[in-house]
Amino acid sequence: MKRILIPSQAPEDWKWLLAKPELHWRPGRSAMSCALAWELAADRLPPRISEALDASGESALTRLELLAAVPEWQVALPGGTTTSNTDVMAFCSNAAGLCVIAVEAKVDESFGPLLGEKRRAGEAGAHTRIKFLEELLHVPPFGDEIRYQLLHRTASAVLTARAFHAATAVMLVQAFGTPAHRQDDFHRFLDAAGAIRLNGAVWQLASHRQPRLYLAWVDDAAPHDI
C-alpha cells in the first residue's frame, strides 16, 4: 500500500481508486454519491456529518476542522491478504485533539456477509481475523448475525487513529437514501458491542478508551449524479 496522496480535482478522480471501478462507479451508487458529497464540501466535512457530530454534545466531536479526506484508505488486518478499504478516511481536529473518521458510504448496498457466513466459509485466516477484531474493540465474541463489514470498518478507524496518535476515532455510515431496514444491521451491531447512545445519531463504545471510539449513522442528501 502506497501512502503517497495526490489532491483530487473532481469526483471522477475517485473512480480509479476503486477495486472494480467499472462495476462500482455508477449513478445512484454509493461510490459516486460519496465522491460527489465530499467534493462539494471541499475543505470541510459534508454539512450533515458536521451537524450530526455537533449534536452529539461530545467535545471530541464538535466544531471539527477537516485536515484531509483520503478516499479508499487501506488498512491491513491479520488473518488474510485483503485489506479493509474505507470509502473515506477523514482526519480532523478541534481543541480536544485529532479525530479520525472512517466513513462507510451506502445507498441501498448491504453491509456484506454475516459473521456466520464468514465462519462457515472456511476461508483461511477468517477465524483469526474475527478474533483479532473482537479483541481490538474490547467486545465479547459476536454472534453469527452480525455483519462483518461493520466490524472491520470500525477496527480500521481504531487502527488508523492509533497510527496517527489520534485521541478519537469514529466509524460513520453516510447513508444516501438508504432503506430503513439497512439500519437494522447497524443497530444489531451497536447492541452486540454494548454501545451507548448519545444525543442524535451518535453512539459511544465506552469499553474502548484509547482512542475514544464513537459510531454514527448520518442520513445525507443524495447529490446530483455526474
PDB file of C-alpha atoms in Angstrom:
ATOM      1  CA  MET A   1       0.000   0.000   0.000  1.00  0.00           C
ATOM      2  CA  LYS A   2       1.493   3.319  -1.058  1.00  0.00           C
ATOM      3  CA  ARG A   3       0.934   6.328   1.178  1.00  0.00           C
ATOM      4  CA  ILE A   4       1.546   8.955  -1.499  1.00  0.00           C
ATOM      5  CA  LEU A   5      -1.563  11.120  -1.705  1.00  0.00           C
ATOM      6  CA  ILE A   6      -2.420  13.392  -4.627  1.00  0.00           C
ATOM      7  CA  PRO A   7      -5.187  16.029  -4.235  1.00  0.00           C
ATOM      8  CA  SER A   8      -8.268  15.452  -6.365  1.00  0.00           C
ATOM      9  CA  GLN A   9      -9.603  17.910  -8.925  1.00  0.00           C
ATOM     10  CA  ALA A  10     -13.093  16.429  -9.406  1.00  0.00           C
ATOM     11  CA  PRO A  11     -15.258  13.479  -8.307  1.00  0.00           C
ATOM     12  CA  GLU A  12     -14.089  11.440 -11.311  1.00  0.00           C
ATOM     13  CA  ASP A  13     -10.615  11.300  -9.744  1.00  0.00           C
ATOM     14  CA  TRP A  14     -12.043   8.927  -7.140  1.00  0.00           C
ATOM     15  CA  LYS A  15     -13.160   6.358  -9.708  1.00  0.00           C
ATOM     16  CA  TRP A  16      -9.785   4.742 -10.363  1.00  0.00           C
ATOM     17  CA  LEU A  17      -9.151   4.167  -6.683  1.00  0.00           C
ATOM     18  CA  LEU A  18     -11.952   1.600  -6.576  1.00  0.00           C
ATOM     19  CA  ALA A  19     -11.163  -2.104  -6.675  1.00  0.00           C
ATOM     20  CA  LYS A  20     -13.664  -2.557  -9.535  1.00  0.00           C
ATOM     21  CA  PRO A  21     -14.232   0.922 -10.987  1.00  0.00           C
ATOM     22  CA  GLU A  22     -16.334  -0.143 -13.978  1.00  0.00           C
ATOM     23  CA  LEU A  23     -18.661  -2.077 -11.679  1.00  0.00           C
ATOM     24  CA  HIS A  24     -18.951   0.306  -8.734  1.00  0.00           C
ATOM     25  CA  TRP A  25     -18.746   3.750 -10.373  1.00  0.00           C
ATOM     26  CA  ARG A  26     -22.364   4.284 -11.363  1.00  0.00           C
ATOM     27  CA  PRO A  27     -25.018   6.960 -10.814  1.00  0.00           C
ATOM     28  CA  GLY A  28     -27.098   6.252  -7.750  1.00  0.00           C
ATOM     29  CA  ARG A  29     -24.478   4.016  -6.147  1.00  0.00           C
ATOM     30  CA  SER A  30     -22.504   4.735  -3.005  1.00  0.00           C
ATOM     31  CA  ALA A  31     -19.067   5.303  -4.574  1.00  0.00           C
ATOM     32  CA  MET A  32     -20.246   8.103  -6.863  1.00  0.00           C
ATOM     33  CA  SER A  33     -22.603   9.599  -4.273  1.00  0.00           C
ATOM     34  CA  CYS A  34     -19.825   9.697  -1.698  1.00  0.00           C
ATOM     35  CA  ALA A  35     -17.335  11.312  -4.077  1.00  0.00           C
ATOM     36  CA  LEU A  36     -19.834  13.998  -5.061  1.00  0.00           C
ATOM     37  CA  ALA A  37     -20.758  14.806  -1.463  1.00  0.00           C
ATOM     38  CA  TRP A  38     -17.172  15.166  -0.310  1.00  0.00           C
ATOM     39  CA  GLU A  39     -16.029  17.118  -3.363  1.00  0.00           C
ATOM     40  CA  LEU A  40     -18.932  19.547  -2.909  1.00  0.00           C
ATOM     41  CA  ALA A  41     -17.933  20.027   0.725  1.00  0.00           C
ATOM     42  CA  ALA A  42     -14.417  20.954  -0.468  1.00  0.00           C
ATOM     43  CA  ASP A  43     -12.336  21.904   2.568  1.00  0.00           C
ATOM     44  CA  ARG A  44     -14.969  20.975   5.160  1.00  0.00           C
ATOM     45  CA  LEU A  45     -16.853  17.943   6.353  1.00  0.00           C
ATOM     46  CA  PRO A  46     -20.135  17.401   4.478  1.00  0.00           C
ATOM     47  CA  PRO A  47     -22.716  19.564   6.301  1.00  0.00           C
ATOM     48  CA  ARG A  48     -24.935  16.783   7.610  1.00  0.00           C
ATOM     49  CA  ILE A  49     -21.937  14.969   9.069  1.00  0.00           C
ATOM     50  CA  SER A  50     -20.845  18.117  10.906  1.00  0.00           C
ATOM     51  CA  GLU A  51     -24.394  18.685  12.147  1.00  0.00           C
ATOM     52  CA  ALA A  52     -24.711  15.134  13.465  1.00  0.00           C
ATOM     53  CA  LEU A  53     -21.366  15.198  15.261  1.00  0.00           C
ATOM     54  CA  ASP A  54     -22.021  18.666  16.723  1.00  0.00           C
ATOM     55  CA  ALA A  55     -25.408  17.477  18.000  1.00  0.00           C
ATOM     56  CA  SER A  56     -23.746  14.696  19.997  1.00  0.00           C
ATOM     57  CA  GLY A  57     -22.575  17.220  22.564  1.00  0.00           C
ATOM     58  CA  GLU A  58     -19.210  15.451  22.814  1.00  0.00           C
ATOM     59  CA  SER A  59     -16.288  17.865  22.979  1.00  0.00           C
ATOM     60  CA  ALA A  60     -14.185  15.467  20.890  1.00  0.00           C
ATOM     61  CA  LEU A  61     -16.707  15.642  18.015  1.00  0.00           C
ATOM     62  CA  THR A  62     -17.869  19.257  17.912  1.00  0.00           C
ATOM     63  CA  ARG A  63     -16.579  22.004  15.628  1.00  0.00           C
ATOM     64  CA  LEU A  64     -14.237  19.661  13.807  1.00  0.00           C
ATOM     65  CA  GLU A  65     -11.940  21.134  11.179  1.00  0.00           C
ATOM     66  CA  LEU A  66     -11.204  18.883   8.206  1.00  0.00           C
ATOM     67  CA  LEU A  67      -7.465  18.446   7.673  1.00  0.00           C
ATOM     68  CA  ALA A  68      -7.543  15.779   4.955  1.00  0.00           C
ATOM     69  CA  ALA A  69     -10.008  13.309   3.450  1.00  0.00           C
ATOM     70  CA  VAL A  70      -8.499  10.222   1.827  1.00  0.00           C
ATOM     71  CA  PRO A  71     -10.663   8.034  -0.449  1.00  0.00           C
ATOM     72  CA  GLU A  72     -10.280   4.247  -0.342  1.00  0.00           C
ATOM     73  CA  TRP A  73      -7.990   4.249   2.692  1.00  0.00           C
ATOM     74  CA  GLN A  74      -6.499   0.778   3.132  1.00  0.00           C
ATOM     75  CA  VAL A  75      -5.815  -0.890   6.473  1.00  0.00           C
ATOM     76  CA  ALA A  76      -4.037  -4.231   6.714  1.00  0.00           C
ATOM     77  CA  LEU A  77      -5.579  -6.795   9.064  1.00  0.00           C
ATOM     78  CA  PRO A  78      -4.166 -10.114  10.278  1.00  0.00           C
ATOM     79  CA  GLY A  79      -5.640 -13.395   9.132  1.00  0.00           C
ATOM     80  CA  GLY A  80      -5.704 -12.769   5.392  1.00  0.00           C
ATOM     81  CA  THR A  81      -4.248 -10.901   2.441  1.00  0.00           C
ATOM     82  CA  THR A  82      -7.078  -8.455   1.723  1.00  0.00           C
ATOM     83  CA  THR A  83      -7.169  -5.005   3.298  1.00  0.00           C
ATOM     84  CA  SER A  84     -10.123  -3.180   4.791  1.00  0.00           C
ATOM     85  CA  ASN A  85     -10.838  -0.384   2.307  1.00  0.00           C
ATOM     86  CA  THR A  86     -12.636   2.568   3.858  1.00  0.00           C
ATOM     87  CA  ASP A  87     -14.629   4.778   1.460  1.00  0.00           C
ATOM     88  CA  VAL A  88     -13.227   7.924   3.079  1.00  0.00           C
ATOM     89  CA  MET A  89     -10.832   8.280   5.998  1.00  0.00           C
ATOM     90  CA  ALA A  90     -11.177  11.833   7.272  1.00  0.00           C
ATOM     91  CA  PHE A  91      -8.557  13.412   9.509  1.00  0.00           C
ATOM     92  CA  CYS A  92      -9.978  16.244  11.594  1.00  0.00           C
ATOM     93  CA  SER A  93      -9.063  18.324  14.626  1.00  0.00           C
ATOM     94  CA  ASN A  94     -10.529  20.600  17.265  1.00  0.00           C
ATOM     95  CA  ALA A  95      -9.486  21.796  20.709  1.00  0.00           C
ATOM     96  CA  ALA A  96      -9.746  18.224  22.026  1.00  0.00           C
ATOM     97  CA  GLY A  97      -7.144  16.945  19.559  1.00  0.00           C
ATOM     98  CA  LEU A  98      -7.012  14.813  16.427  1.00  0.00           C
ATOM     99  CA  CYS A  99     -10.089  12.841  15.340  1.00  0.00           C
ATOM    100  CA  VAL A 100     -10.137  10.131  12.666  1.00  0.00           C
ATOM    101  CA  ILE A 101     -13.450   9.376  10.936  1.00  0.00           C
ATOM    102  CA  ALA A 102     -13.854   6.176   8.905  1.00  0.00           C
ATOM    103  CA  VAL A 103     -16.751   6.768   6.521  1.00  0.00           C
ATOM    104  CA  GLU A 104     -18.725   3.859   5.090  1.00  0.00           C
ATOM    105  CA  ALA A 105     -20.975   5.181   2.310  1.00  0.00           C
ATOM    106  CA  LYS A 106     -24.229   3.408   1.451  1.00  0.00           C
ATOM    107  CA  VAL A 107     -27.153   3.811  -0.879  1.00  0.00           C
ATOM    108  CA  ASP A 108     -29.015   0.506  -0.954  1.00  0.00           C
ATOM    109  CA  GLU A 109     -25.987  -1.787  -0.612  1.00  0.00           C
ATOM    110  CA  SER A 110     -25.765  -4.262   2.261  1.00  0.00           C
ATOM    111  CA  PHE A 111     -23.025  -4.451   4.882  1.00  0.00           C
ATOM    112  CA  GLY A 112     -21.685  -7.631   3.309  1.00  0.00           C
ATOM    113  CA  PRO A 113     -21.675 -11.167   4.678  1.00  0.00           C
ATOM    114  CA  LEU A 114     -22.735 -12.177   8.156  1.00  0.00           C
ATOM    115  CA  LEU A 115     -20.067 -13.365  10.580  1.00  0.00           C
ATOM    116  CA  GLY A 116     -21.748 -16.771  10.496  1.00  0.00           C
ATOM    117  CA  GLU A 117     -21.248 -16.943   6.741  1.00  0.00           C
ATOM    118  CA  LYS A 118     -17.600 -15.957   7.111  1.00  0.00           C
ATOM    119  CA  ARG A 119     -17.048 -18.582   9.792  1.00  0.00           C
ATOM    120  CA  ARG A 120     -18.712 -21.351   7.790  1.00  0.00           C
ATOM    121  CA  ALA A 121     -16.993 -20.476   4.514  1.00  0.00           C
ATOM    122  CA  GLY A 122     -13.740 -21.917   5.764  1.00  0.00           C
ATOM    123  CA  GLU A 123     -11.620 -19.087   4.389  1.00  0.00           C
ATOM    124  CA  ALA A 124      -8.007 -19.271   5.512  1.00  0.00           C
ATOM    125  CA  GLY A 125      -7.458 -16.970   8.470  1.00  0.00           C
ATOM    126  CA  ALA A 126     -11.111 -15.931   8.852  1.00  0.00           C
ATOM    127  CA  HIS A 127     -11.386 -17.063  12.464  1.00  0.00           C
ATOM    128  CA  THR A 128      -8.036 -15.467  13.304  1.00  0.00           C
ATOM    129  CA  ARG A 129      -9.136 -12.160  11.813  1.00  0.00           C
ATOM    130  CA  ILE A 130     -12.525 -12.114  13.524  1.00  0.00           C
ATOM    131  CA  LYS A 131     -10.959 -12.884  16.898  1.00  0.00           C
ATOM    132  CA  PHE A 132      -8.400 -10.116  16.378  1.00  0.00           C
ATOM    133  CA  LEU A 133     -11.138  -7.603  15.527  1.00  0.00           C
ATOM    134  CA  GLU A 134     -13.215  -8.510  18.579  1.00  0.00           C
ATOM    135  CA  GLU A 135     -10.214  -8.224  20.894  1.00  0.00           C
ATOM    136  CA  LEU A 136      -9.179  -4.920  19.311  1.00  0.00           C
ATOM    137  CA  LEU A 137     -12.599  -3.421  20.005  1.00  0.00           C
ATOM    138  CA  HIS A 138     -12.747  -4.850  23.551  1.00  0.00           C
ATOM    139  CA  VAL A 139     -16.085  -6.539  22.912  1.00  0.00           C
ATOM    140  CA  PRO A 140     -17.341 -10.058  23.718  1.00  0.00           C
ATOM    141  CA  PRO A 141     -17.453 -12.554  20.836  1.00  0.00           C
ATOM    142  CA  PHE A 142     -20.095 -11.509  18.327  1.00  0.00           C
ATOM    143  CA  GLY A 143     -22.898 -13.795  17.218  1.00  0.00           C
ATOM    144  CA  ASP A 144     -23.282 -15.078  13.672  1.00  0.00           C
ATOM    145  CA  GLU A 145     -25.949 -12.466  12.885  1.00  0.00           C
ATOM    146  CA  ILE A 146     -23.514  -9.505  12.926  1.00  0.00           C
ATOM    147  CA  ARG A 147     -22.367  -8.045   9.608  1.00  0.00           C
ATOM    148  CA  TYR A 148     -18.640  -8.494   9.084  1.00  0.00           C
ATOM    149  CA  GLN A 149     -18.118  -5.159   7.317  1.00  0.00           C
ATOM    150  CA  LEU A 150     -19.277  -3.166  10.324  1.00  0.00           C
ATOM    151  CA  LEU A 151     -16.738  -4.962  12.475  1.00  0.00           C
ATOM    152  CA  HIS A 152     -13.678  -4.483  10.298  1.00  0.00           C
ATOM    153  CA  ARG A 153     -14.583  -0.938   9.290  1.00  0.00           C
ATOM    154  CA  THR A 154     -14.773   0.063  12.954  1.00  0.00           C
ATOM    155  CA  ALA A 155     -11.430  -1.622  13.527  1.00  0.00           C
ATOM    156  CA  SER A 156      -9.972   0.394  10.641  1.00  0.00           C
ATOM    157  CA  ALA A 157     -10.959   3.598  12.410  1.00  0.00           C
ATOM    158  CA  VAL A 158      -9.260   2.443  15.613  1.00  0.00           C
ATOM    159  CA  LEU A 159      -6.069   1.241  13.938  1.00  0.00           C
ATOM    160  CA  THR A 160      -5.734   4.433  11.892  1.00  0.00           C
ATOM    161  CA  ALA A 161      -6.336   6.592  14.947  1.00  0.00           C
ATOM    162  CA  ARG A 162      -3.620   4.707  16.798  1.00  0.00           C
ATOM    163  CA  ALA A 163      -1.184   5.072  13.902  1.00  0.00           C
ATOM    164  CA  PHE A 164      -1.658   8.854  13.959  1.00  0.00           C
ATOM    165  CA  HIS A 165      -1.838   9.098  17.771  1.00  0.00           C
ATOM    166  CA  ALA A 166      -5.367  10.474  17.455  1.00  0.00           C
ATOM    167  CA  ALA A 167      -7.405  10.871  20.626  1.00  0.00           C
ATOM    168  CA  THR A 168     -10.701   9.991  18.926  1.00  0.00           C
ATOM    169  CA  ALA A 169     -11.952   7.530  16.310  1.00  0.00           C
ATOM    170  CA  VAL A 170     -15.359   7.413  14.622  1.00  0.00           C
ATOM    171  CA  MET A 171     -16.927   4.819  12.362  1.00  0.00           C
ATOM    172  CA  LEU A 172     -19.651   6.686  10.479  1.00  0.00           C
ATOM    173  CA  VAL A 173     -22.189   5.411   7.981  1.00  0.00           C
ATOM    174  CA  GLN A 174     -23.000   8.104   5.406  1.00  0.00           C
ATOM    175  CA  ALA A 175     -26.346   6.959   4.038  1.00  0.00           C
ATOM    176  CA  PHE A 176     -27.741   8.372   0.795  1.00  0.00           C
ATOM    177  CA  GLY A 177     -31.428   7.459   0.745  1.00  0.00           C
ATOM    178  CA  THR A 178     -30.642   4.089   2.311  1.00  0.00           C
ATOM    179  CA  PRO A 179     -33.698   1.898   3.027  1.00  0.00           C
ATOM    180  CA  ALA A 180     -34.642   1.884   6.701  1.00  0.00           C
ATOM    181  CA  HIS A 181     -34.190  -1.867   7.029  1.00  0.00           C
ATOM    182  CA  ARG A 182     -30.445  -1.476   6.408  1.00  0.00           C
ATOM    183  CA  GLN A 183     -30.247   0.267   9.777  1.00  0.00           C
ATOM    184  CA  ASP A 184     -31.313  -2.957  11.469  1.00  0.00           C
ATOM    185  CA  ASP A 185     -27.854  -4.423  10.867  1.00  0.00           C
ATOM    186  CA  PHE A 186     -26.230  -1.276  12.215  1.00  0.00           C
ATOM    187  CA  HIS A 187     -28.332  -1.294  15.389  1.00  0.00           C
ATOM    188  CA  ARG A 188     -27.725  -5.015  15.867  1.00  0.00           C
ATOM    189  CA  PHE A 189     -24.008  -4.293  15.769  1.00  0.00           C
ATOM    190  CA  LEU A 190     -24.389  -1.435  18.271  1.00  0.00           C
ATOM    191  CA  ASP A 191     -26.324  -3.660  20.679  1.00  0.00           C
ATOM    192  CA  ALA A 192     -23.830  -6.507  20.427  1.00  0.00           C
ATOM    193  CA  ALA A 193     -20.921  -4.108  21.035  1.00  0.00           C
ATOM    194  CA  GLY A 194     -22.616  -2.530  24.047  1.00  0.00           C
ATOM    195  CA  ALA A 195     -22.609   0.951  22.515  1.00  0.00           C
ATOM    196  CA  ILE A 196     -24.242   3.781  24.472  1.00  0.00           C
ATOM    197  CA  ARG A 197     -26.454   6.218  22.619  1.00  0.00           C
ATOM    198  CA  LEU A 198     -25.601   9.899  22.938  1.00  0.00           C
ATOM    199  CA  ASN A 199     -27.602  12.803  21.515  1.00  0.00           C
ATOM    200  CA  GLY A 200     -28.877  12.386  17.963  1.00  0.00           C
ATOM    201  CA  ALA A 201     -27.435   9.606  15.828  1.00  0.00           C
ATOM    202  CA  VAL A 202     -24.121   9.089  17.650  1.00  0.00           C
ATOM    203  CA  TRP A 203     -23.140   6.235  19.961  1.00  0.00           C
ATOM    204  CA  GLN A 204     -20.057   5.655  22.090  1.00  0.00           C
ATOM    205  CA  LEU A 205     -18.309   2.354  22.689  1.00  0.00           C
ATOM    206  CA  ALA A 206     -17.345   3.122  26.272  1.00  0.00           C
ATOM    207  CA  SER A 207     -15.328  -0.069  26.685  1.00  0.00           C
ATOM    208  CA  HIS A 208     -12.750   1.391  24.288  1.00  0.00           C
ATOM    209  CA  ARG A 209     -10.711   4.264  25.731  1.00  0.00           C
ATOM    210  CA  GLN A 210      -7.569   4.632  23.609  1.00  0.00           C
ATOM    211  CA  PRO A 211      -8.708   6.131  21.351  1.00  0.00           C
ATOM    212  CA  ARG A 212     -12.208   7.163  22.372  1.00  0.00           C
ATOM    213  CA  LEU A 213     -14.492   5.324  19.966  1.00  0.00           C
ATOM    214  CA  TYR A 214     -17.781   6.542  18.524  1.00  0.00           C
ATOM    215  CA  LEU A 215     -20.209   5.188  15.940  1.00  0.00           C
ATOM    216  CA  ALA A 216     -22.671   7.244  13.917  1.00  0.00           C
ATOM    217  CA  TRP A 217     -25.321   6.989  11.239  1.00  0.00           C
ATOM    218  CA  VAL A 218     -25.893  10.081   9.090  1.00  0.00           C
ATOM    219  CA  ASP A 219     -28.748  10.294   6.590  1.00  0.00           C
ATOM    220  CA  ASP A 220     -27.337  12.555   3.900  1.00  0.00           C
ATOM    221  CA  ALA A 221     -28.990  14.148   0.901  1.00  0.00           C
ATOM    222  CA  ALA A 222     -28.252  12.282  -2.308  1.00  0.00           C
ATOM    223  CA  PRO A 223     -26.194  14.635  -4.509  1.00  0.00           C
ATOM    224  CA  HIS A 224     -26.928  15.012  -8.205  1.00  0.00           C
ATOM    225  CA  ASP A 225     -25.212  12.378 -10.325  1.00  0.00           C
ATOM    226  CA  ILE A 226     -22.276  13.337 -12.503  1.00  0.00           C
TER     227      ILE A 226
END
